[in-house]
mmCIF file of C-alpha atoms in Angstrom:
data_model
loop_
_atom_site.group_PDB
_atom_site.id
_atom_site.type_symbol
_atom_site.label_atom_id
_atom_site.label_comp_id
_atom_site.label_asym_id
_atom_site.label_seq_id
_atom_site.Cartn_x
_atom_site.Cartn_y
_atom_site.Cartn_z
ATOM 1 C CA MET N 1058 122.521 101.385 46.539
ATOM 2 C CA TYR N 1059 122.050 102.496 50.044
ATOM 3 C CA ASN N 1060 124.195 103.977 52.632
ATOM 4 C CA PHE N 1061 124.228 104.613 56.099
ATOM 5 C CA GLU N 1062 125.202 107.468 58.315
ATOM 6 C CA TYR N 1063 124.686 108.173 62.081
ATOM 7 C CA LEU N 1064 122.836 111.488 63.103
ATOM 8 C CA ASP N 1065 124.854 114.297 63.895
ATOM 9 C CA LYS N 1066 122.745 115.131 66.814
ATOM 10 C CA SER N 1067 123.846 118.915 66.592
ATOM 11 C CA LYS N 1068 121.744 118.906 63.525
ATOM 12 C CA LYS N 1069 118.614 117.072 64.620
ATOM 13 C CA HIS N 1070 116.311 119.613 64.554
ATOM 14 C CA ASP N 1071 117.180 119.876 60.587
ATOM 15 C CA ILE N 1072 116.637 116.457 60.331
ATOM 16 C CA LEU N 1073 113.570 115.320 62.748
ATOM 17 C CA PRO N 1074 110.611 117.308 60.728
ATOM 18 C CA LEU N 1075 111.889 114.746 57.732
ATOM 19 C CA LEU N 1076 111.882 111.869 59.912
ATOM 20 C CA PHE N 1077 108.241 112.677 61.315
ATOM 21 C CA ASP N 1078 107.045 113.228 57.413
ATOM 22 C CA ILE N 1079 108.084 109.542 57.221
ATOM 23 C CA ILE N 1080 106.345 107.894 60.041
ATOM 24 C CA TYR N 1081 103.095 110.019 59.371
ATOM 25 C CA GLU N 1082 103.005 108.962 55.896
ATOM 26 C CA ASN N 1083 103.738 105.190 56.789
ATOM 27 C CA LEU N 1084 101.250 105.137 59.763
ATOM 28 C CA LYS N 1085 98.407 107.683 58.740
ATOM 29 C CA GLU N 1086 96.239 104.693 57.632
ATOM 30 C CA ILE N 1087 97.608 101.851 60.075
ATOM 31 C CA ALA N 1088 97.494 103.751 63.326
ATOM 32 C CA PRO N 1089 96.015 107.005 62.929
ATOM 33 C CA SER N 1090 96.484 109.739 65.782
ATOM 34 C CA ASP N 1091 93.670 111.758 67.531
ATOM 35 C CA LEU N 1092 96.054 114.752 67.230
ATOM 36 C CA SER N 1093 96.323 117.206 64.077
ATOM 37 C CA TYR N 1094 99.189 116.760 61.656
ATOM 38 C CA ASP N 1095 100.840 120.061 63.628
ATOM 39 C CA GLU N 1096 100.047 118.473 66.475
ATOM 40 C CA GLU N 1097 101.636 115.324 66.330
ATOM 41 C CA LYS N 1098 104.358 116.941 64.350
ATOM 42 C CA ALA N 1099 105.495 119.060 67.426
ATOM 43 C CA GLU N 1100 105.032 116.336 69.786
ATOM 44 C CA PHE N 1101 107.029 114.138 67.745
ATOM 45 C CA ILE N 1102 110.290 116.520 67.173
ATOM 46 C CA ASN N 1103 109.583 117.776 70.951
ATOM 47 C CA GLU N 1104 110.185 114.278 72.561
ATOM 48 C CA VAL N 1105 112.589 112.608 70.207
ATOM 49 C CA GLY N 1106 114.707 115.973 70.378
ATOM 50 C CA ILE N 1107 114.917 115.281 74.260
ATOM 51 C CA ALA N 1108 115.196 111.629 73.872
ATOM 52 C CA LEU N 1109 118.157 112.240 71.474
ATOM 53 C CA GLU N 1110 119.985 114.282 74.290
ATOM 54 C CA LYS N 1111 120.737 111.045 76.266
ATOM 55 C CA GLU N 1112 124.156 109.643 75.140
ATOM 56 C CA PRO N 1113 123.034 106.044 74.671
ATOM 57 C CA ARG N 1114 120.173 106.973 72.242
ATOM 58 C CA LYS N 1115 121.595 106.972 68.678
ATOM 59 C CA MET N 1116 119.822 107.274 65.017
ATOM 60 C CA ILE N 1117 121.024 105.672 61.772
ATOM 61 C CA LEU N 1118 119.513 107.683 58.607
ATOM 62 C CA CYS N 1119 119.490 105.462 55.779
ATOM 63 C CA TYR N 1120 120.127 107.005 52.435
ATOM 64 C CA CYS N 1121 119.488 106.149 48.494
ATOM 65 C CA LYS N 1122 121.119 108.141 45.936
ATOM 66 C CA GLY N 1123 121.461 110.876 48.650
ATOM 67 C CA GLU N 1124 117.739 110.818 49.244
ATOM 68 C CA LEU N 1125 116.534 109.993 52.622
ATOM 69 C CA ALA N 1126 115.155 106.340 52.556
ATOM 70 C CA GLY N 1127 114.408 105.675 56.165
ATOM 71 C CA PHE N 1128 115.690 105.655 59.666
ATOM 72 C CA LEU N 1129 116.283 103.758 63.006
ATOM 73 C CA MET N 1130 116.108 104.598 66.701
ATOM 74 C CA TYR N 1131 117.726 102.641 68.978
ATOM 75 C CA TYR N 1132 119.624 102.479 72.448
ATOM 76 C CA THR N 1133 121.912 99.792 73.987
ATOM 77 C CA ARG N 1134 121.860 99.232 78.158
ATOM 78 C CA GLU N 1135 124.156 96.315 79.442
ATOM 79 C CA ASN N 1136 123.657 93.336 76.898
ATOM 80 C CA LEU N 1137 120.089 95.089 75.677
ATOM 81 C CA LEU N 1138 119.420 96.731 72.286
ATOM 82 C CA MET N 1139 116.161 98.595 72.546
ATOM 83 C CA VAL N 1140 114.903 99.202 68.776
ATOM 84 C CA GLU N 1141 112.428 102.310 69.168
ATOM 85 C CA GLU N 1142 111.925 103.130 65.834
ATOM 86 C CA VAL N 1143 112.361 101.795 62.275
ATOM 87 C CA GLN N 1144 110.815 103.673 59.258
ATOM 88 C CA ILE N 1145 111.483 103.070 55.826
ATOM 89 C CA ILE N 1146 110.042 105.348 52.974
ATOM 90 C CA GLY N 1147 106.967 103.525 51.130
ATOM 91 C CA LYS N 1148 108.846 103.153 47.732
ATOM 92 C CA HIS N 1149 111.711 101.737 49.347
ATOM 93 C CA GLN N 1150 109.871 99.197 51.606
ATOM 94 C CA LYS N 1151 109.689 95.523 50.428
ATOM 95 C CA THR N 1152 113.393 96.241 48.988
ATOM 96 C CA MET N 1153 116.942 95.714 50.322
ATOM 97 C CA ALA N 1154 116.701 98.825 52.551
ATOM 98 C CA PHE N 1155 115.442 97.312 55.750
ATOM 99 C CA TYR N 1156 117.861 94.287 55.578
ATOM 100 C CA ARG N 1157 120.915 96.576 54.639
ATOM 101 C CA LEU N 1158 119.659 98.998 57.471
ATOM 102 C CA CYS N 1159 119.684 96.353 60.323
ATOM 103 C CA SER N 1160 123.079 94.553 58.630
ATOM 104 C CA PHE N 1161 124.603 98.036 59.403
ATOM 105 C CA LEU N 1162 123.252 98.371 62.943
ATOM 106 C CA LEU N 1163 124.247 95.096 63.788
ATOM 107 C CA SER N 1164 127.747 95.447 62.436
ATOM 108 C CA ASN N 1165 128.043 98.385 64.565
ATOM 109 C CA LEU N 1166 126.659 96.944 67.913
ATOM 110 C CA PRO N 1167 129.034 95.787 70.964
ATOM 111 C CA GLU N 1168 129.521 91.624 70.609
ATOM 112 C CA ASN N 1169 128.273 91.531 74.263
ATOM 113 C CA ILE N 1170 124.150 92.066 72.942
ATOM 114 C CA GLU N 1171 122.390 88.993 74.116
ATOM 115 C CA THR N 1172 118.541 90.625 73.727
ATOM 116 C CA ILE N 1173 117.001 92.777 71.375
ATOM 117 C CA GLU N 1174 113.380 94.256 72.385
ATOM 118 C CA ALA N 1175 111.277 96.378 70.433
ATOM 119 C CA PHE N 1176 107.431 97.588 70.753
ATOM 120 C CA ALA N 1177 104.260 97.642 67.930
ATOM 121 C CA ASP N 1178 101.266 99.910 67.921
ATOM 122 C CA ILE N 1179 98.458 96.949 68.054
ATOM 123 C CA ARG N 1180 97.130 98.016 64.870
ATOM 124 C CA ASN N 1181 100.495 97.974 62.997
ATOM 125 C CA VAL N 1182 100.056 94.477 61.355
ATOM 126 C CA PRO N 1183 103.054 94.641 59.035
ATOM 127 C CA SER N 1184 105.423 95.528 62.029
ATOM 128 C CA ILE N 1185 104.090 92.644 64.452
ATOM 129 C CA ARG N 1186 104.470 90.293 61.287
ATOM 130 C CA LEU N 1187 107.876 91.525 60.459
ATOM 131 C CA GLN N 1188 108.927 91.117 64.502
ATOM 132 C CA LYS N 1189 107.648 87.653 64.474
ATOM 133 C CA SER N 1190 109.353 86.862 61.329
ATOM 134 C CA LEU N 1191 112.529 87.496 62.806
ATOM 135 C CA GLY N 1192 112.171 85.052 65.995
ATOM 136 C CA MET N 1193 110.784 87.655 68.454
ATOM 137 C CA ARG N 1194 108.027 86.822 71.062
ATOM 138 C CA LYS N 1195 105.320 88.953 72.160
ATOM 139 C CA THR N 1196 105.664 89.283 76.101
ATOM 140 C CA GLU N 1197 103.636 91.298 78.707
ATOM 141 C CA SER N 1198 103.256 94.768 77.873
ATOM 142 C CA HIS N 1199 102.002 97.452 80.458
ATOM 143 C CA ASP N 1200 100.657 99.558 77.982
ATOM 144 C CA LEU N 1201 97.447 98.336 76.085
ATOM 145 C CA GLN N 1202 98.102 100.062 72.710
ATOM 146 C CA LEU N 1203 101.933 98.350 72.302
ATOM 147 C CA TYR N 1204 102.673 95.048 72.118
ATOM 148 C CA HIS N 1205 106.190 94.328 73.564
ATOM 149 C CA PHE N 1206 108.576 91.951 71.538
ATOM 150 C CA VAL N 1207 111.842 90.336 72.916
ATOM 151 C CA GLY N 1208 114.474 88.254 70.757
ATOM 152 C CA ASP N 1209 117.639 86.674 70.826
ATOM 153 C CA ALA N 1210 120.228 88.515 69.481
ATOM 154 C CA LYS N 1211 122.466 85.900 68.447
ATOM 155 C CA LYS N 1212 119.828 84.240 66.563
ATOM 156 C CA ILE N 1213 118.530 87.606 64.674
ATOM 157 C CA ARG N 1214 122.140 88.598 63.934
ATOM 158 C CA LYS N 1215 122.729 85.568 62.046
ATOM 159 C CA ARG N 1216 119.852 86.364 60.105
ATOM 160 C CA PHE N 1217 121.595 89.821 58.481
ATOM 161 C CA GLU N 1218 125.253 88.555 58.491
ATOM 162 C CA ARG N 1219 126.438 89.302 54.900
ATOM 163 C CA GLY N 1220 127.623 86.036 53.754
#
């Protein structure tokens, strides 16, 4: 039902507005911004567009029946996986989309990954619960608006192995 592909970075300007709309829909009630929709969108497209120019940064697009259902942006460094953003469209939340997306990611990572890190807005209770349910623990963060989570990649990988 779900299929995945890595973003062709040469086409990022076509997909980034669609990705922003997913984030906006998911977070407008949970973690509203002081910026207008247009300002937020322009900032996202600019910042993520620049970030994607860096080689280690990758993005996986999730599709269901040919329609964009979500995405995951990450990078690896040595033995670390940093998950920067995971968003699933509302109608695909609480389905197998997240599980399949994570399984795809983990099956395409180098075996030497030992640690997974991610951040969550302090207002985003669903994200915080999800990270805790994966066995990730909250650590010190220098940003007062974000919680920083760290987890054992081997333990998390086992949760997403197909069996």
